[in-house]
PDB file of C-alpha atoms in Angstrom:
ATOM      1  CA  MET A  77      15.539 -15.064  11.330  1.00 46.00           C
ATOM      2  CA  SER A  78      12.292 -14.014  10.022  1.00 55.00           C
ATOM      3  CA  TYR A  79      10.336 -10.725  11.227  1.00 55.00           C
ATOM      4  CA  VAL A  80       7.842 -12.760  12.512  1.00 56.00           C
ATOM      5  CA  LYS A  81       9.869 -15.091  14.415  1.00 63.00           C
ATOM      6  CA  ALA A  82      12.163 -11.769  15.773  1.00 62.00           C
ATOM      7  CA  TYR A  83       8.901 -10.165  16.763  1.00 56.00           C
ATOM      8  CA  ILE A  84       7.902 -13.125  19.140  1.00 58.00           C
ATOM      9  CA  LYS A  85      11.071 -13.312  20.422  1.00 65.00           C
ATOM     10  CA  ALA A  86      10.947 -10.024  21.458  1.00 61.00           C
ATOM     11  CA  ASN A  87       7.308  -9.741  22.937  1.00 64.00           C
ATOM     12  CA  PRO A  88       7.508 -12.496  25.236  1.00 69.00           C
ATOM     13  CA  GLN A  89       4.015 -10.917  26.891  1.00 66.00           C
ATOM     14  CA  LEU A  90       2.188 -12.425  23.346  1.00 65.00           C
ATOM     15  CA  THR A  91      -0.462 -14.828  24.091  1.00 73.00           C
ATOM     16  CA  LYS A  92      -0.551 -18.423  22.211  1.00 75.00           C
ATOM     17  CA  GLU A  93      -3.494 -17.308  20.237  1.00 71.00           C
ATOM     18  CA  GLU A  94      -1.510 -13.768  18.985  1.00 70.00           C
ATOM     19  CA  GLU A  95       1.552 -16.238  18.226  1.00 68.00           C
ATOM     20  CA  ARG A  96      -0.321 -18.548  16.099  1.00 74.00           C
ATOM     21  CA  GLN A  97      -2.231 -15.758  14.241  1.00 71.00           C
ATOM     22  CA  LEU A  98       0.980 -14.252  13.316  1.00 69.00           C
ATOM     23  CA  ARG A  99       2.627 -17.473  12.338  1.00 70.00           C
ATOM     24  CA  GLU A 100      -0.402 -18.352   9.857  1.00 71.00           C
ATOM     25  CA  ALA A 101      -0.085 -14.966   8.374  1.00 70.00           C
ATOM     26  CA  GLU A 102       3.691 -15.540   7.608  1.00 64.00           C
ATOM     27  CA  ARG A 103       2.543 -19.502   6.800  1.00 64.00           C
ATOM     28  CA  ARG A 104      -0.145 -17.690   3.855  1.00 64.00           C
ATOM     29  CA  ALA A 105       2.298 -15.103   2.997  1.00 60.00           C
ATOM     30  CA  LEU A 106       5.216 -18.105   1.861  1.00 59.00           C
ATOM     31  CA  GLN A 107       2.460 -19.721   0.102  1.00 57.00           C
ATOM     32  CA  ALA A 108       1.672 -16.653  -2.011  1.00 55.00           C
ATOM     33  CA  GLN A 109       5.092 -16.868  -3.125  1.00 52.00           C
ATOM     34  CA  ILE A 110       5.130 -20.085  -5.357  1.00 50.00           C
ATOM     35  CA  ASN A 111       6.600 -19.995  -8.559  1.00 62.00           C
ATOM     36  CA  PRO A 112       7.513 -16.296  -9.279  1.00 66.00           C
ATOM     37  CA  HIS A 113       9.822 -16.616 -11.596  1.00 68.00           C
ATOM     38  CA  PHE A 114       7.401 -17.651 -14.284  1.00 68.00           C
ATOM     39  CA  LEU A 115       5.671 -14.206 -13.260  1.00 73.00           C
ATOM     40  CA  TYR A 116       8.836 -12.314 -13.705  1.00 72.00           C
ATOM     41  CA  ASN A 117       9.776 -14.619 -16.829  1.00 74.00           C
ATOM     42  CA  THR A 118       6.468 -13.722 -18.459  1.00 78.00           C
ATOM     43  CA  LEU A 119       6.480 -10.025 -18.175  1.00 79.00           C
ATOM     44  CA  TYR A 120      10.334 -10.030 -19.441  1.00 77.00           C
ATOM     45  CA  THR A 121       8.887 -11.424 -22.348  1.00 82.00           C
ATOM     46  CA  ILE A 122       6.335  -9.245 -22.941  1.00 84.00           C
ATOM     47  CA  LYS A 123       8.532  -6.276 -22.440  1.00 82.00           C
ATOM     48  CA  ALA A 124      11.033  -7.414 -25.121  1.00 84.00           C
ATOM     49  CA  ILE A 125       8.181  -7.800 -27.217  1.00 84.00           C
ATOM     50  CA  ALA A 126       6.712  -4.383 -26.679  1.00 82.00           C
ATOM     51  CA  LYS A 127      10.065  -3.054 -27.254  1.00 83.00           C
ATOM     52  CA  LEU A 128      10.270  -4.814 -30.690  1.00 83.00           C
ATOM     53  CA  HIS A 129       7.413  -3.659 -32.051  1.00 83.00           C
ATOM     54  CA  GLY A 130       7.475  -0.071 -30.046  1.00 86.00           C
ATOM     55  CA  GLU A 131       4.489  -0.582 -27.938  1.00 87.00           C
ATOM     56  CA  GLU A 132       5.273   2.093 -25.329  1.00 89.00           C
ATOM     57  CA  GLN A 133       2.205   1.845 -23.016  1.00 89.00           C
ATOM     58  CA  ILE A 134       2.554  -1.916 -22.886  1.00 86.00           C
ATOM     59  CA  LEU A 135       5.854  -1.502 -22.205  1.00 88.00           C
ATOM     60  CA  THR A 136       5.691   0.842 -19.479  1.00 90.00           C
ATOM     61  CA  VAL A 137       2.653  -1.342 -17.707  1.00 88.00           C
ATOM     62  CA  SER A 138       4.692  -4.124 -17.903  1.00 87.00           C
ATOM     63  CA  THR A 139       7.677  -2.808 -16.269  1.00 86.00           C
ATOM     64  CA  GLU A 140       5.653  -1.236 -13.212  1.00 89.00           C
ATOM     65  CA  LEU A 141       3.623  -4.299 -13.110  1.00 87.00           C
ATOM     66  CA  GLY A 142       6.963  -6.246 -12.481  1.00 84.00           C
ATOM     67  CA  ARG A 143       7.975  -3.563  -9.689  1.00 85.00           C
ATOM     68  CA  LEU A 144       4.750  -4.309  -8.122  1.00 84.00           C
ATOM     69  CA  LEU A 145       4.847  -7.968  -8.360  1.00 81.00           C
ATOM     70  CA  ARG A 146       8.592  -8.101  -6.762  1.00 80.00           C
ATOM     71  CA  ASN A 147       7.579  -6.360  -3.985  1.00 78.00           C
ATOM     72  CA  ALA A 148       4.350  -8.216  -3.451  1.00 74.00           C
ATOM     73  CA  ILE A 149       6.168 -11.274  -3.380  1.00 72.00           C
ATOM     74  CA  ASP A 150       9.806 -10.481  -1.710  1.00 72.00           C
ATOM     75  CA  SER A 151       9.448 -11.160   1.665  1.00 64.00           C
ATOM     76  CA  SER A 152      13.169 -10.213   2.724  1.00 67.00           C
ATOM     77  CA  ASP A 153      12.203  -6.738   3.972  1.00 75.00           C
ATOM     78  CA  ASP A 154       9.113  -6.167   5.696  1.00 82.00           C
ATOM     79  CA  ILE A 155      10.245  -2.760   6.195  1.00 89.00           C
ATOM     80  CA  ILE A 156      11.128  -0.408   3.957  1.00 92.00           C
ATOM     81  CA  PRO A 157      12.262   3.208   3.473  1.00 95.00           C
ATOM     82  CA  LEU A 158       8.886   5.435   3.081  1.00 96.00           C
ATOM     83  CA  GLY A 159      10.479   6.523  -0.328  1.00 96.00           C
ATOM     84  CA  ASP A 160      10.226   3.201  -1.334  1.00 94.00           C
ATOM     85  CA  SER A 161       6.497   2.587  -0.260  1.00 94.00           C
ATOM     86  CA  PHE A 162       5.579   5.872  -2.721  1.00 96.00           C
ATOM     87  CA  ASN A 163       7.576   4.561  -5.224  1.00 94.00           C
ATOM     88  CA  LEU A 164       5.272   1.235  -5.645  1.00 93.00           C
ATOM     89  CA  VAL A 165       2.152   3.699  -5.463  1.00 95.00           C
ATOM     90  CA  ASN A 166       3.655   5.720  -8.317  1.00 95.00           C
ATOM     91  CA  SER A 167       3.767   2.107 -10.205  1.00 94.00           C
ATOM     92  CA  TYR A 168       0.401   1.727  -9.126  1.00 94.00           C
ATOM     93  CA  LEU A 169      -0.979   4.431 -10.154  1.00 95.00           C
ATOM     94  CA  THR A 170       1.236   5.080 -13.642  1.00 94.00           C
ATOM     95  CA  ILE A 171      -0.561   1.988 -14.944  1.00 93.00           C
ATOM     96  CA  GLN A 172      -4.322   3.346 -13.796  1.00 94.00           C
ATOM     97  CA  LYS A 173      -3.468   6.474 -15.674  1.00 93.00           C
ATOM     98  CA  ILE A 174      -2.571   4.408 -18.976  1.00 92.00           C
ATOM     99  CA  ARG A 175      -6.082   2.386 -18.011  1.00 91.00           C
ATOM    100  CA  PHE A 176      -8.039   5.928 -17.335  1.00 92.00           C
ATOM    101  CA  PRO A 177      -6.249   8.449 -19.368  1.00 91.00           C
ATOM    102  CA  LEU A 178      -9.019  10.723 -19.393  1.00 91.00           C
ATOM    103  CA  LYS A 179     -10.465  10.436 -16.302  1.00 94.00           C
ATOM    104  CA  LEU A 180      -8.006  10.160 -13.585  1.00 96.00           C
ATOM    105  CA  LYS A 181      -5.984  13.300 -11.948  1.00 96.00           C
ATOM    106  CA  THR A 182      -3.593  12.985  -9.133  1.00 97.00           C
ATOM    107  CA  VAL A 183      -2.086  15.503  -6.655  1.00 97.00           C
ATOM    108  CA  ILE A 184       0.575  14.074  -4.709  1.00 96.00           C
ATOM    109  CA  ASN A 185       2.887  16.130  -2.241  1.00 97.00           C
ATOM    110  CA  ILE A 186       5.344  14.363  -0.325  1.00 95.00           C
ATOM    111  CA  ASP A 187       7.889  16.154   2.257  1.00 96.00           C
ATOM    112  CA  ASP A 188      11.229  14.824   0.951  1.00 93.00           C
ATOM    113  CA  THR A 189      12.941  14.324   3.956  1.00 94.00           C
ATOM    114  CA  ILE A 190      10.308  11.782   4.817  1.00 95.00           C
ATOM    115  CA  ARG A 191      11.475   9.200   2.220  1.00 95.00           C
ATOM    116  CA  SER A 192      13.996   7.973   4.415  1.00 95.00           C
ATOM    117  CA  VAL A 193      12.181   7.032   7.163  1.00 95.00           C
ATOM    118  CA  GLN A 194      11.782   3.000   7.786  1.00 94.00           C
ATOM    119  CA  ALA A 195       7.997   1.657   8.156  1.00 95.00           C
ATOM    120  CA  PRO A 196       6.129  -1.507   7.411  1.00 92.00           C
ATOM    121  CA  LYS A 197       5.607  -1.952   3.570  1.00 88.00           C
ATOM    122  CA  LEU A 198       2.417  -2.079   1.993  1.00 88.00           C
ATOM    123  CA  ILE A 199       0.400   0.242   4.507  1.00 92.00           C
ATOM    124  CA  ILE A 200      -0.278   2.780   2.070  1.00 94.00           C
ATOM    125  CA  GLN A 201      -0.778   1.191  -1.644  1.00 91.00           C
ATOM    126  CA  PRO A 202      -3.647  -0.747  -0.410  1.00 91.00           C
ATOM    127  CA  PHE A 203      -5.548   2.459   0.780  1.00 94.00           C
ATOM    128  CA  VAL A 204      -4.494   3.983  -2.974  1.00 95.00           C
ATOM    129  CA  GLU A 205      -5.939   1.014  -4.898  1.00 92.00           C
ATOM    130  CA  ASN A 206      -9.176   0.987  -2.613  1.00 92.00           C
ATOM    131  CA  ALA A 207      -9.404   4.638  -3.466  1.00 94.00           C
ATOM    132  CA  VAL A 208      -9.479   3.918  -7.629  1.00 94.00           C
ATOM    133  CA  THR A 209     -11.250   0.532  -7.112  1.00 92.00           C
ATOM    134  CA  HIS A 210     -14.178   1.236  -4.920  1.00 90.00           C
ATOM    135  CA  GLY A 211     -14.441   5.084  -4.975  1.00 93.00           C
ATOM    136  CA  LEU A 212     -13.504   6.336  -7.816  1.00 96.00           C
ATOM    137  CA  GLU A 213     -14.274   3.339 -10.621  1.00 94.00           C
ATOM    138  CA  PRO A 214     -17.852   3.478  -9.746  1.00 93.00           C
ATOM    139  CA  LYS A 215     -18.111   7.639 -10.557  1.00 93.00           C
ATOM    140  CA  ARG A 216     -18.678   8.344 -14.138  1.00 87.00           C
ATOM    141  CA  GLU A 217     -15.972  11.329 -14.422  1.00 87.00           C
ATOM    142  CA  ASN A 218     -13.892  13.848 -12.546  1.00 90.00           C
ATOM    143  CA  TRP A 219     -12.083  11.420 -10.726  1.00 96.00           C
ATOM    144  CA  LEU A 220      -9.484  12.943  -8.145  1.00 97.00           C
ATOM    145  CA  LEU A 221      -6.900  11.359  -5.701  1.00 98.00           C
ATOM    146  CA  LYS A 222      -4.716  13.374  -3.715  1.00 98.00           C
ATOM    147  CA  ILE A 223      -2.070  12.190  -1.224  1.00 98.00           C
ATOM    148  CA  THR A 224      -0.407  14.419   0.872  1.00 98.00           C
ATOM    149  CA  VAL A 225       2.636  13.568   3.371  1.00 97.00           C
ATOM    150  CA  PHE A 226       4.180  16.359   5.957  1.00 97.00           C
ATOM    151  CA  ARG A 227       5.466  16.092   9.381  1.00 96.00           C
ATOM    152  CA  ARG A 228       3.822  17.851  12.186  1.00 94.00           C
ATOM    153  CA  ASP A 229       4.548  18.019  16.134  1.00 92.00           C
ATOM    154  CA  MET A 230       6.768  14.976  15.828  1.00 93.00           C
ATOM    155  CA  LYS A 231       4.672  12.963  13.661  1.00 96.00           C
ATOM    156  CA  ILE A 232       4.470  11.819  10.303  1.00 97.00           C
ATOM    157  CA  ILE A 233       0.516  12.537   8.960  1.00 98.00           C
ATOM    158  CA  ILE A 234      -0.290  10.516   5.145  1.00 98.00           C
ATOM    159  CA  LEU A 235      -3.718  11.502   3.867  1.00 98.00           C
ATOM    160  CA  ILE A 236      -5.414   9.402   1.034  1.00 97.00           C
ATOM    161  CA  GLN A 237      -8.131  11.700  -0.041  1.00 97.00           C
ATOM    162  CA  ASP A 238     -10.650  10.815  -2.953  1.00 97.00           C
ATOM    163  CA  ASN A 239     -13.734  12.396  -4.586  1.00 96.00           C
ATOM    164  CA  GLY A 240     -15.490   9.068  -5.340  1.00 95.00           C
ATOM    165  CA  VAL A 241     -18.724   7.884  -4.472  1.00 93.00           C
ATOM    166  CA  GLY A 242     -17.993   7.323  -0.694  1.00 91.00           C
ATOM    167  CA  PHE A 243     -19.452   4.789   1.571  1.00 81.00           C
ATOM    168  CA  ALA A 244     -21.801   3.841   4.398  1.00 73.00           C
ATOM    169  CA  LEU A 245     -21.494   0.365   5.905  1.00 54.00           C
ATOM    170  CA  LYS A 246     -24.856  -0.003   5.822  1.00 49.00           C
ATOM    171  CA  THR A 247     -25.330   0.181   2.295  1.00 47.00           C
ATOM    172  CA  MET A 248     -22.124  -1.137   1.016  1.00 46.00           C
ATOM    173  CA  GLU A 249     -22.360  -4.315  -1.199  1.00 46.00           C
ATOM    174  CA  ILE A 250     -21.341  -7.063   1.349  1.00 42.00           C
ATOM    175  CA  ASP A 251     -18.207  -8.496  -0.705  1.00 50.00           C
ATOM    176  CA  ASN A 252     -16.669  -4.694  -0.824  1.00 51.00           C
ATOM    177  CA  ILE A 253     -17.518  -4.470   2.885  1.00 48.00           C
ATOM    178  CA  LYS A 254     -15.339  -7.800   3.598  1.00 50.00           C
ATOM    179  CA  ARG A 255     -12.671  -6.636   1.175  1.00 54.00           C
ATOM    180  CA  GLN A 256     -11.977  -3.230   2.656  1.00 58.00           C
ATOM    181  CA  HIS A 257     -12.633  -4.360   6.309  1.00 58.00           C
ATOM    182  CA  ILE A 258      -9.852  -6.910   5.672  1.00 64.00           C
ATOM    183  CA  GLY A 259      -7.482  -4.230   4.153  1.00 74.00           C
ATOM    184  CA  ILE A 260      -8.226  -1.874   7.205  1.00 81.00           C
ATOM    185  CA  GLU A 261      -7.721  -4.264   9.667  1.00 82.00           C
ATOM    186  CA  ASN A 262      -4.153  -5.878   8.048  1.00 84.00           C
ATOM    187  CA  VAL A 263      -2.922  -2.328   7.909  1.00 89.00           C
ATOM    188  CA  ARG A 264      -4.096  -1.411  11.515  1.00 88.00           C
ATOM    189  CA  ARG A 265      -2.314  -4.535  12.585  1.00 87.00           C
ATOM    190  CA  ARG A 266       0.703  -3.986  11.282  1.00 87.00           C
ATOM    191  CA  LEU A 267       1.206  -0.840  12.494  1.00 91.00           C
ATOM    192  CA  TYR A 268       0.095  -1.794  15.957  1.00 89.00           C
ATOM    193  CA  LEU A 269       2.747  -4.519  15.692  1.00 87.00           C
ATOM    194  CA  PHE A 270       5.672  -2.043  14.582  1.00 90.00           C
ATOM    195  CA  TYR A 271       4.748   0.749  16.674  1.00 92.00           C
ATOM    196  CA  GLY A 272       2.489  -0.445  19.421  1.00 87.00           C
ATOM    197  CA  GLY A 273       0.317   2.381  20.418  1.00 89.00           C
ATOM    198  CA  ASP A 274       2.339   5.225  19.311  1.00 94.00           C
ATOM    199  CA  ALA A 275       0.547   4.597  15.200  1.00 94.00           C
ATOM    200  CA  SER A 276      -3.076   5.820  14.292  1.00 93.00           C
ATOM    201  CA  LEU A 277      -4.992   4.758  11.843  1.00 93.00           C
ATOM    202  CA  LYS A 278      -8.823   6.376  10.649  1.00 91.00           C
ATOM    203  CA  VAL A 279     -10.925   6.296   7.606  1.00 90.00           C
ATOM    204  CA  THR A 280     -13.530   8.436   7.068  1.00 91.00           C
ATOM    205  CA  SER A 281     -16.204   8.246   4.415  1.00 90.00           C
ATOM    206  CA  LYS A 282     -19.820   9.726   3.185  1.00 90.00           C
ATOM    207  CA  PRO A 283     -21.856   8.578   0.091  1.00 91.00           C
ATOM    208  CA  GLY A 284     -21.237  11.294  -2.737  1.00 90.00           C
ATOM    209  CA  CYS A 285     -18.410  12.775  -0.846  1.00 91.00           C
ATOM    210  CA  GLY A 286     -15.946  10.491  -1.040  1.00 94.00           C
ATOM    211  CA  THR A 287     -13.337   8.918   1.263  1.00 94.00           C
ATOM    212  CA  VAL A 288     -10.677  10.149   3.239  1.00 95.00           C
ATOM    213  CA  VAL A 289      -7.736   7.947   5.235  1.00 94.00           C
ATOM    214  CA  ARG A 290      -5.495   9.051   7.768  1.00 96.00           C
ATOM    215  CA  ILE A 291      -2.584   7.353   8.827  1.00 96.00           C
ATOM    216  CA  ILE A 292      -0.209   9.078  11.679  1.00 96.00           C
ATOM    217  CA  LEU A 293       3.107   7.679  12.627  1.00 96.00           C
ATOM    218  CA  PRO A 294       5.583   8.576  15.282  1.00 95.00           C
ATOM    219  CA  ASP A 295       8.587  10.641  13.830  1.00 91.00           C
ATOM    220  CA  LYS A 296      11.489   8.613  15.705  1.00 75.00           C
ATOM    221  CA  GLU A 297      15.236   9.415  15.230  1.00 58.00           C
ATOM    222  CA  GLU A 298      16.025   5.528  15.224  1.00 51.00           C
ATOM    223  CA  GLN A 299      13.179   5.161  11.889  1.00 57.00           C
ATOM    224  CA  ARG A 300      15.281   7.389   9.789  1.00 54.00           C
ATOM    225  CA  GLU A 301      17.971   5.678   7.264  1.00 52.00           C
ATOM    226  CA  CYS A 302      21.715   6.360   8.098  1.00 45.00           C
ATOM    227  CA  SER A 303      22.965   8.640   5.061  1.00 42.00           C
ATOM    228  CA  ILE A 304      26.929   9.189   4.737  1.00 37.00           C
TER     229      ILE A 304
END
């Protein structure tokens, strides 16, 4: 049974419209999975050629891109350990550091005990991508991206901060407003589906001063992976 079907069955209070939206989201996700083997085979070929010719950067980029694509296409696990999400963020940032070796600096501090906590996938990476694409790339130099993850008062707090151009909704280009708003609402919806009202998402930004994303998750015992 898919995650969406299981959620609908476990939540009979959902309206018909909410059920329709959930099923439509699942349908679109399935459409995005058309012929992934072609992508994997192409990346494998690129990796093989890069390795043959000693092109380390191309080898690295194709390897990390393959990990990102595999995660985006695979719908078998909608809930994954936070450690896996952090690894995907690292894959994305590895590629960006090759693109911008002299500009992009990162500071990442993650409480290792949080890595086993189960959470919806793709709740962190979209904001990291937004930080680089919309916050830092328009800035000429001195790019800084900070990711901090820690526990406090039975909560897991995830901070994503950049010193980019920042934004005010009234002055942003309309395309950027749509893209970022859709991304934010998508993550907010996923958090609500999994945690109800126990999780929160807040985005603050100011032109010229950067952007801060704060994701707060409940730190519940049942969300931790068992280890023997």
